[in-house]
Amino acid sequence: GVAFGVAFGVALVLGVLRVYFWLPELIWVAILFRVTPPTQAASVLRRLPPYFDQLIYLPLPFLDDFIINAYDTNPSAAQNTIDYLITFTNQQKVALRAMGGIAINTLSQCRYVTDITSTVDNLNWIPRNSEDFSPALLRLLDIAASIRAACDGTTPYRKVELLEQPITELSKLQRNLATGELAKDAPLFGSITNKWLQILQDSRKTLEEEAANSPEIPNVYLAGNALLPNDAKERFKGRQDIFRAIEDISLSAQPPVFLLYGRRRSGKTSALNYLPEKVGGDLIPLFVDVQNIASFTSYENIVNSLVDQIKSSAVTARNLILPNANSDAISKDPFAGLQQWMIQVENKIGNKRLLLCLDEFERFEEVIETTNSHTLLNFLRHVMQHRHKWILLFSGSHRLNELKPYWSDCLIGTRTLHLTYLQKSEARELIQQPVPNFRDIYEPDAVDQILYFTNGQPYLIQLICSSIVDHLNRDLRQSKIFRKATIQDVQDVVSQVFEQGQGYFLEFWQYLSEREKIILRNLAQHGIVDSPDKLIINKLVQAEIISHNNGNLEFQVPLIRSYIETLVE
C-alpha cells in the first residue's frame, strides 16, 4: 500500500509537471540542435516544441540559441518567435534570454561607427527593463544612441565635440567592468567596450582632420542652457575669484552660509556645474535643482527628490557612491529620515565637507505656499547650525533684501558672492579663444564692438559671437573667400541676436514694473530720465541694468538699450 501510494504520488507529480510530454520534447530539441546548422536555424523555428505545446514547465535547452542564430539570417522570423513565446506561452524567460543574446551579438559584430549607429534602429524593439537585462547592456544601448546623435552633428567639428560624451561613458563602463559592480559582466561586455572605444577614437581622428581642412568656421559658441563640463569643456571663462572664495571659506573652521547672487543668464548654474573642477578634493560640491523639488507637493516626495539629486551629484562630482536612504523612515517622518541619512553620509565621507548648492533657491517659496508651512526652512536652518560637515550655498537672482521677510531668519549671517559681468580680459578670451586653437576670425575693432555691446555679459557674448560665425559662414559659402569679422558685421547681426535670444530679452522686460519700463524707455530714447524716482533708480542700479556715470544715467549693457529702442520703435 505504501509503495502504491508513493508510486501514485510520483506519477501525479510527473503528470502535473507534464514530464511525459517534456521527455520527447527534450529529445526532439536535442536532435534539431544537432542536425541544424546555425545558418539554417530560422527554417526550424516553427518546429520547436512551444509551437505545439504552449505549457512547458521544465526547462528545455537550446531554445534561445535557435532564436539567436536565426536572427542573423532572418530577423523578422526571430522576432515573430519571440513575440509568440511572450504572448501565447509560458516561455517568457526564454524570450528574454534570446533578446539579450541577440543584442550582445549585434553589438559585438560592430566594426565601424555606422554599424554602431544602425543598432539603435535595429534593436529598438528590445525593451529597456533594467530588471531583465544586464546594466552593462542597457548602458551600451544608450551609448549607441549618443553616438548616432554625434554622427548627426551639423559639422565635423560639432561631431567631434558630441563624440566626447559617448567616449567618456565608454571609458567609465570599461572601468566599472574591470573593478566595479559590473565586474561579473566583464567576460560578455569587456571586448565590446574595448572595440567600440577604438572605433570612436579612430573616427574622432578622422573628423578632426576633416574639421581642420574645412573652410567653414566651426560654431563653438553655446548660447543656451547652463554649461556642463563634459560638453562645454574650456568654454567656461573666469569666475576664479568666486571659486577661490568658496574653497577658502568652506575649509575654514566655521564657514558661513553662501548666497550666490547674479542676474539671470549671468552664469550661476554654469559656475556651480564647474565647481568640482575648480575646488580641491576636500570639498564635495553637490548640485540640487530646487525647481525640480518645487514640482512636488508632499514633503516625502520633496525629500526623496533631494536625496536622489544629492546622490547623483556625488557620483558626477567625485565618483562617490552615497548610501541609500531609509524609505520607510522618510515615509514616516520625511525630515527625520533625511537627517538620519545625512548622518550616514557624514560617516561615509570622513574628514571631507559637503557643499550643498541649492540652485534657484527662490523656488522654495512655492513649497512654502503649497504646504502652508515653514518646516522646510526650519530644517535648512537646523542643518546650518548643527550639521557642520554640510555647507549650504543658496544660488539665485535675488538679493536678500528682495526676498520675502521669512528668508531673513533663515539666511542670517550669509556671505554674499556677487556674480557680475566678466572682466574685460575674460570676456575677450571668450570671444577670441572660446576653445583651444580657435581660428582668428575677428578684426580688433570687431572685438571691441562686441565688448562694448555686451559689457562682458557671458550669455550675450556667446549669442552675438554665434550669430557672427553664422553670418561669416553664409558669406563664405557664397564668395568662397574667408574674411574676418568687422565692426560692421557685429552691427549687422544685432537684429538676429534679438531674434535668437528672444526668450532672454522678453524675460528681462517682463520682470520689470511699469514704472521701471517707463524710466528705461525714456533713458533709451532721450538719454535722460525726467523726474527720476530715486528708489526705482537705485533698484535698477542694484540690478545692474543702469549705472551712474559722471552724474548721468546710462545702460550697463548697450545691447539692452538697443533692444528697448526696438520696442519703442
Coordinates of N, CA and C in Angstrom, one line a residue, residues 6-144:
V6 N 3.3 5.8 -2.9 CA 4.5 6.6 -3.4 C 4.5 6.6 -4.9
A7 N 4.2 5.4 -5.5 CA 4.2 5.4 -7.0 C 3.1 6.3 -7.5
F8 N 1.9 6.3 -6.9 CA 0.9 7.2 -7.4 C 1.3 8.7 -7.2
G9 N 1.9 9.0 -6.1 CA 2.3 10.4 -5.9 C 3.4 10.8 -6.9
V10 N 4.3 9.9 -7.1 CA 5.4 10.3 -8.1 C 4.7 10.4 -9.5
A11 N 3.8 9.5 -9.8 CA 3.2 9.6 -11.1 C 2.4 10.9 -11.3
L12 N 1.7 11.3 -10.1 CA 0.9 12.5 -10.1 C 1.8 13.7 -10.4
V13 N 3.0 13.8 -9.7 CA 3.9 14.9 -9.8 C 4.4 15.0 -11.2
L14 N 4.8 13.8 -11.8 CA 5.3 13.8 -13.1 C 4.2 14.2 -14.1
G15 N 3.0 13.9 -13.8 CA 1.9 14.3 -14.7 C 1.6 15.8 -14.6
V16 N 1.7 16.3 -13.4 CA 1.5 17.8 -13.2 C 2.6 18.6 -13.9
L17 N 3.8 18.1 -13.8 CA 4.9 18.8 -14.5 C 5.0 18.4 -16.0
R18 N 4.1 17.5 -16.4 CA 4.0 17.2 -17.8 C 5.3 16.6 -18.3
V19 N 5.9 15.8 -17.5 CA 7.2 15.2 -17.8 C 7.1 14.2 -19.0
Y20 N 5.9 13.6 -19.1 CA 5.6 12.6 -20.2 C 5.7 13.3 -21.6
F21 N 5.3 14.6 -21.6 CA 5.5 15.4 -22.8 C 6.9 15.9 -23.0
W22 N 7.5 16.3 -21.8 CA 8.7 17.0 -21.8 C 9.9 16.1 -22.3
L23 N 9.9 14.8 -22.0 CA 11.0 13.9 -22.4 C 11.1 13.8 -23.9
P24 N 10.0 13.5 -24.6 CA 10.2 13.5 -26.1 C 10.5 14.9 -26.7
E25 N 10.0 16.0 -26.0 CA 10.3 17.3 -26.5 C 11.8 17.6 -26.3
L26 N 12.3 17.1 -25.2 CA 13.8 17.3 -24.9 C 14.6 16.6 -26.0
I27 N 14.2 15.3 -26.3 CA 14.9 14.6 -27.3 C 14.8 15.2 -28.7
W28 N 13.6 15.7 -29.0 CA 13.4 16.4 -30.2 C 14.2 17.7 -30.4
V29 N 14.3 18.5 -29.4 CA 15.1 19.7 -29.4 C 16.6 19.3 -29.6
A30 N 17.1 18.3 -28.8 CA 18.5 17.9 -28.9 C 18.8 17.5 -30.3
I31 N 17.9 16.7 -31.0 CA 18.1 16.2 -32.3 C 18.2 17.4 -33.3
L32 N 17.2 18.3 -33.1 CA 17.2 19.5 -34.0 C 18.5 20.3 -33.9
F33 N 18.9 20.5 -32.7 CA 20.1 21.3 -32.5 C 21.3 20.6 -33.1
R34 N 21.3 19.3 -33.0 CA 22.5 18.5 -33.5 C 22.5 18.5 -35.1
V35 N 21.4 18.5 -35.7 CA 21.4 18.3 -37.2 C 21.2 19.7 -37.9
T36 N 20.9 20.7 -37.2 CA 20.6 22.0 -37.9 C 21.8 22.9 -37.8
P37 N 22.4 23.3 -38.9 CA 23.5 24.3 -38.9 C 23.0 25.7 -38.4
P38 N 23.8 26.5 -37.8 CA 23.3 27.8 -37.3 C 22.7 28.7 -38.4
T39 N 23.3 28.5 -39.6 CA 22.8 29.4 -40.7 C 21.4 29.0 -41.1
Q40 N 20.9 27.8 -40.7 CA 19.6 27.4 -41.1 C 18.6 27.3 -39.9
A41 N 19.0 28.0 -38.8 CA 18.2 27.9 -37.6 C 16.8 28.5 -37.9
A42 N 16.7 29.5 -38.7 CA 15.4 30.2 -39.0 C 14.4 29.2 -39.6
S43 N 14.8 28.2 -40.3 CA 13.9 27.3 -41.0 C 13.3 26.3 -40.1
V44 N 13.8 26.1 -38.8 CA 13.2 25.1 -37.9 C 12.5 25.8 -36.7
L45 N 12.4 27.1 -36.7 CA 11.8 27.8 -35.6 C 10.4 27.3 -35.3
R46 N 9.6 27.1 -36.4 CA 8.2 26.6 -36.3 C 8.1 25.2 -35.8
R47 N 9.2 24.5 -35.8 CA 9.2 23.1 -35.3 C 9.6 22.9 -33.9
L48 N 9.9 24.0 -33.2 CA 10.2 24.0 -31.8 C 9.0 23.6 -30.9
P49 N 9.2 22.9 -29.8 CA 8.1 22.5 -29.0 C 7.1 23.5 -28.6
P50 N 7.5 24.8 -28.3 CA 6.5 25.7 -27.8 C 5.4 26.0 -28.9
Y51 N 5.7 25.7 -30.2 CA 4.6 25.9 -31.2 C 3.5 24.8 -31.1
F52 N 3.8 23.6 -30.5 CA 2.8 22.6 -30.4 C 2.5 22.3 -29.0
D53 N 3.2 22.9 -28.0 CA 2.9 22.7 -26.6 C 3.2 24.0 -25.9
Q54 N 2.1 24.7 -25.6 CA 2.3 26.1 -25.0 C 2.5 26.1 -23.5
L55 N 2.4 24.9 -22.9 CA 2.7 24.8 -21.4 C 3.8 23.8 -21.2
I56 N 5.0 24.4 -21.1 CA 6.2 23.6 -20.8 C 6.8 24.1 -19.5
Y57 N 6.7 23.2 -18.4 CA 7.1 23.7 -17.1 C 8.6 23.5 -16.9
L58 N 9.1 22.4 -17.4 CA 10.5 22.1 -17.2 C 11.4 22.8 -18.3
P59 N 12.6 23.2 -18.0 CA 13.4 23.9 -19.0 C 13.8 23.0 -20.1
L60 N 13.8 23.6 -21.3 CA 14.3 22.9 -22.5 C 15.5 23.7 -23.0
P61 N 16.6 23.0 -23.2 CA 17.8 23.7 -23.7 C 17.7 24.1 -25.1
F62 N 18.6 25.0 -25.5 CA 18.8 25.4 -26.9 C 17.7 26.3 -27.5
L63 N 16.6 26.5 -26.8 CA 15.6 27.3 -27.5 C 16.0 28.7 -27.8
D64 N 16.7 29.3 -26.8 CA 17.2 30.7 -27.1 C 18.3 30.7 -28.1
D65 N 19.1 29.6 -28.1 CA 20.2 29.5 -29.1 C 19.6 29.5 -30.5
F66 N 18.5 28.7 -30.7 CA 17.9 28.7 -32.0 C 17.5 30.1 -32.5
I67 N 16.9 30.8 -31.6 CA 16.4 32.2 -31.9 C 17.5 33.1 -32.2
I68 N 18.6 33.1 -31.4 CA 19.7 33.9 -31.6 C 20.4 33.6 -32.9
N69 N 20.6 32.4 -33.3 CA 21.2 32.0 -34.5 C 20.3 32.4 -35.7
A70 N 19.0 32.3 -35.5 CA 18.0 32.6 -36.6 C 18.0 34.1 -36.9
Y71 N 18.3 34.9 -35.9 CA 18.3 36.4 -36.1 C 19.3 36.8 -37.1
D72 N 20.4 36.1 -37.2 CA 21.5 36.6 -38.2 C 21.0 36.5 -39.6
T73 N 20.2 35.5 -39.9 CA 19.7 35.3 -41.3 C 18.3 35.8 -41.6
N74 N 17.5 35.7 -40.5 CA 16.1 36.1 -40.7 C 15.6 36.8 -39.4
P75 N 15.9 38.1 -39.3 CA 15.5 38.8 -38.1 C 14.0 38.8 -37.8
S76 N 13.2 39.0 -38.9 CA 11.7 39.0 -38.6 C 11.2 37.7 -38.1
A77 N 11.7 36.6 -38.6 CA 11.3 35.3 -38.1 C 11.7 35.1 -36.6
A78 N 12.9 35.6 -36.2 CA 13.3 35.5 -34.8 C 12.4 36.4 -34.0
Q79 N 12.1 37.6 -34.4 CA 11.2 38.5 -33.6 C 9.8 37.9 -33.5
N80 N 9.3 37.3 -34.6 CA 8.0 36.7 -34.5 C 7.9 35.6 -33.5
T81 N 9.0 34.8 -33.5 CA 9.1 33.7 -32.5 C 9.1 34.2 -31.1
I82 N 9.9 35.3 -30.8 CA 9.9 35.9 -29.5 C 8.6 36.5 -29.1
D83 N 7.9 37.1 -30.0 CA 6.5 37.7 -29.8 C 5.6 36.5 -29.4
Y84 N 5.7 35.4 -30.1 CA 4.8 34.2 -29.9 C 5.1 33.7 -28.5
L85 N 6.4 33.5 -28.1 CA 6.7 33.0 -26.8 C 6.2 33.9 -25.7
I86 N 6.3 35.2 -25.9 CA 5.8 36.1 -24.8 C 4.3 36.1 -24.7
T87 N 3.6 36.0 -25.9 CA 2.2 36.3 -25.9 C 1.4 35.0 -25.6
F88 N 1.8 33.8 -26.1 CA 1.0 32.6 -26.1 C 1.5 31.5 -25.3
T89 N 2.7 31.6 -24.7 CA 3.3 30.5 -23.9 C 3.8 31.0 -22.6
N90 N 4.3 30.1 -21.8 CA 4.9 30.5 -20.5 C 6.5 30.5 -20.6
Q91 N 7.0 30.8 -21.8 CA 8.4 30.8 -22.0 C 9.0 32.2 -22.1
Q92 N 8.5 33.1 -21.3 CA 9.0 34.5 -21.3 C 10.4 34.6 -21.0
K93 N 10.9 33.8 -20.1 CA 12.4 33.8 -19.7 C 13.2 33.4 -20.9
V94 N 12.8 32.5 -21.7 CA 13.5 32.1 -22.9 C 13.5 33.3 -23.9
A95 N 12.4 34.0 -24.0 CA 12.3 35.1 -24.9 C 13.3 36.2 -24.5
L96 N 13.4 36.5 -23.1 CA 14.3 37.5 -22.6 C 15.7 37.1 -22.9
R97 N 16.1 35.8 -22.6 CA 17.5 35.4 -22.9 C 17.8 35.5 -24.4
A98 N 16.8 35.2 -25.2 CA 17.1 35.4 -26.7 C 17.3 36.8 -27.0
M99 N 16.5 37.7 -26.5 CA 16.6 39.1 -26.8 C 18.0 39.6 -26.3
G100 N 18.4 39.2 -25.1 CA 19.7 39.6 -24.6 C 20.8 39.1 -25.5
G101 N 20.7 37.8 -25.9 CA 21.8 37.3 -26.7 C 21.8 37.9 -28.1
I102 N 20.7 38.3 -28.7 CA 20.6 39.0 -30.0 C 21.3 40.3 -29.8
A103 N 21.0 41.0 -28.8 CA 21.6 42.4 -28.6 C 23.1 42.3 -28.4
I104 N 23.6 41.3 -27.6 CA 25.0 41.2 -27.4 C 25.7 40.8 -28.7
N105 N 25.1 39.9 -29.5 CA 25.7 39.5 -30.8 C 25.8 40.7 -31.7
T106 N 24.7 41.5 -31.8 CA 24.6 42.6 -32.7 C 25.7 43.6 -32.3
L107 N 25.8 43.9 -31.0 CA 26.8 44.9 -30.6 C 28.2 44.5 -30.8
S108 N 28.5 43.2 -30.6 CA 29.8 42.7 -30.7 C 30.3 42.6 -32.2
Q109 N 29.3 42.6 -33.1 CA 29.7 42.5 -34.6 C 30.0 43.9 -35.2
C110 N 29.9 44.9 -34.4 CA 30.1 46.3 -35.0 C 31.6 46.4 -35.3
R111 N 31.8 46.9 -36.5 CA 33.2 47.2 -37.0 C 33.5 48.6 -37.3
Y112 N 32.4 49.4 -37.6 CA 32.6 50.8 -37.9 C 31.5 51.6 -37.1
V113 N 31.7 52.9 -37.2 CA 30.7 53.7 -36.5 C 29.4 53.6 -37.0
T114 N 29.2 53.4 -38.3 CA 27.9 53.2 -39.0 C 27.2 51.9 -38.5
D115 N 28.0 50.9 -38.1 CA 27.5 49.7 -37.6 C 26.9 50.0 -36.2
I116 N 27.6 50.8 -35.4 CA 27.1 51.1 -34.1 C 25.8 51.9 -34.2
T117 N 25.8 52.9 -35.0 CA 24.6 53.8 -35.2 C 23.4 53.0 -35.7
S118 N 23.6 52.0 -36.5 CA 22.5 51.2 -37.1 C 21.8 50.3 -36.0
T119 N 22.6 50.0 -34.9 CA 22.0 49.2 -33.9 C 20.9 49.9 -33.1
V120 N 20.9 51.2 -33.2 CA 19.8 52.0 -32.5 C 18.4 51.6 -33.0
D121 N 18.3 51.6 -34.4 CA 17.1 51.2 -35.0 C 16.9 49.7 -35.0
N122 N 17.9 49.0 -35.3 CA 17.8 47.5 -35.4 C 17.4 46.8 -34.1
L123 N 17.7 47.5 -32.9 CA 17.4 46.9 -31.6 C 16.4 47.7 -30.9
N124 N 15.7 48.6 -31.5 CA 14.7 49.4 -30.8 C 13.5 48.6 -30.3
W125 N 13.3 47.4 -30.8 CA 12.2 46.5 -30.4 C 12.5 45.8 -29.1
I126 N 13.7 45.9 -28.6 CA 14.1 45.2 -27.3 C 13.8 46.1 -26.2
P127 N 13.0 45.7 -25.2 CA 12.6 46.5 -24.1 C 13.9 46.9 -23.3
R128 N 13.7 48.0 -22.5 CA 14.9 48.6 -21.7 C 14.6 48.4 -20.2
N129 N 14.1 47.2 -19.8 CA 13.8 47.0 -18.4 C 15.1 46.5 -17.7
S130 N 15.5 47.3 -16.7 CA 16.7 47.1 -16.0 C 16.7 45.7 -15.2
E131 N 15.5 45.3 -14.9 CA 15.4 44.0 -14.1 C 15.6 42.8 -15.0
D132 N 15.4 43.0 -16.3 CA 15.5 41.8 -17.2 C 16.9 41.7 -17.9
F133 N 17.6 42.8 -18.0 CA 18.9 42.7 -18.7 C 20.0 43.3 -17.9
S134 N 21.2 43.0 -18.3 CA 22.4 43.5 -17.6 C 22.5 45.0 -17.7
P135 N 22.8 45.7 -16.6 CA 23.0 47.2 -16.7 C 24.1 47.5 -17.8
A136 N 25.1 46.7 -17.9 CA 26.1 47.0 -18.9 C 25.5 47.0 -20.3
L137 N 24.6 46.1 -20.6 CA 23.9 46.0 -21.9 C 23.1 47.3 -22.2
L138 N 22.3 47.7 -21.2 CA 21.5 48.8 -21.3 C 22.3 50.1 -21.5
R139 N 23.5 50.2 -20.8 CA 24.3 51.3 -21.0 C 24.9 51.4 -22.4
L140 N 25.3 50.2 -22.9 CA 25.8 50.2 -24.3 C 24.7 50.6 -25.3
L141 N 23.5 50.3 -25.1 CA 22.4 50.7 -26.0 C 22.2 52.2 -25.9
D142 N 22.3 52.8 -24.7 CA 22.2 54.2 -24.5 C 23.4 54.9 -25.2
I143 N 24.6 54.4 -25.0 CA 25.8 54.9 -25.7 C 25.6 54.9 -27.2
A144 N 25.1 53.9 -27.7 CA 24.9 53.8 -29.2 C 24.0 54.9 -29.7

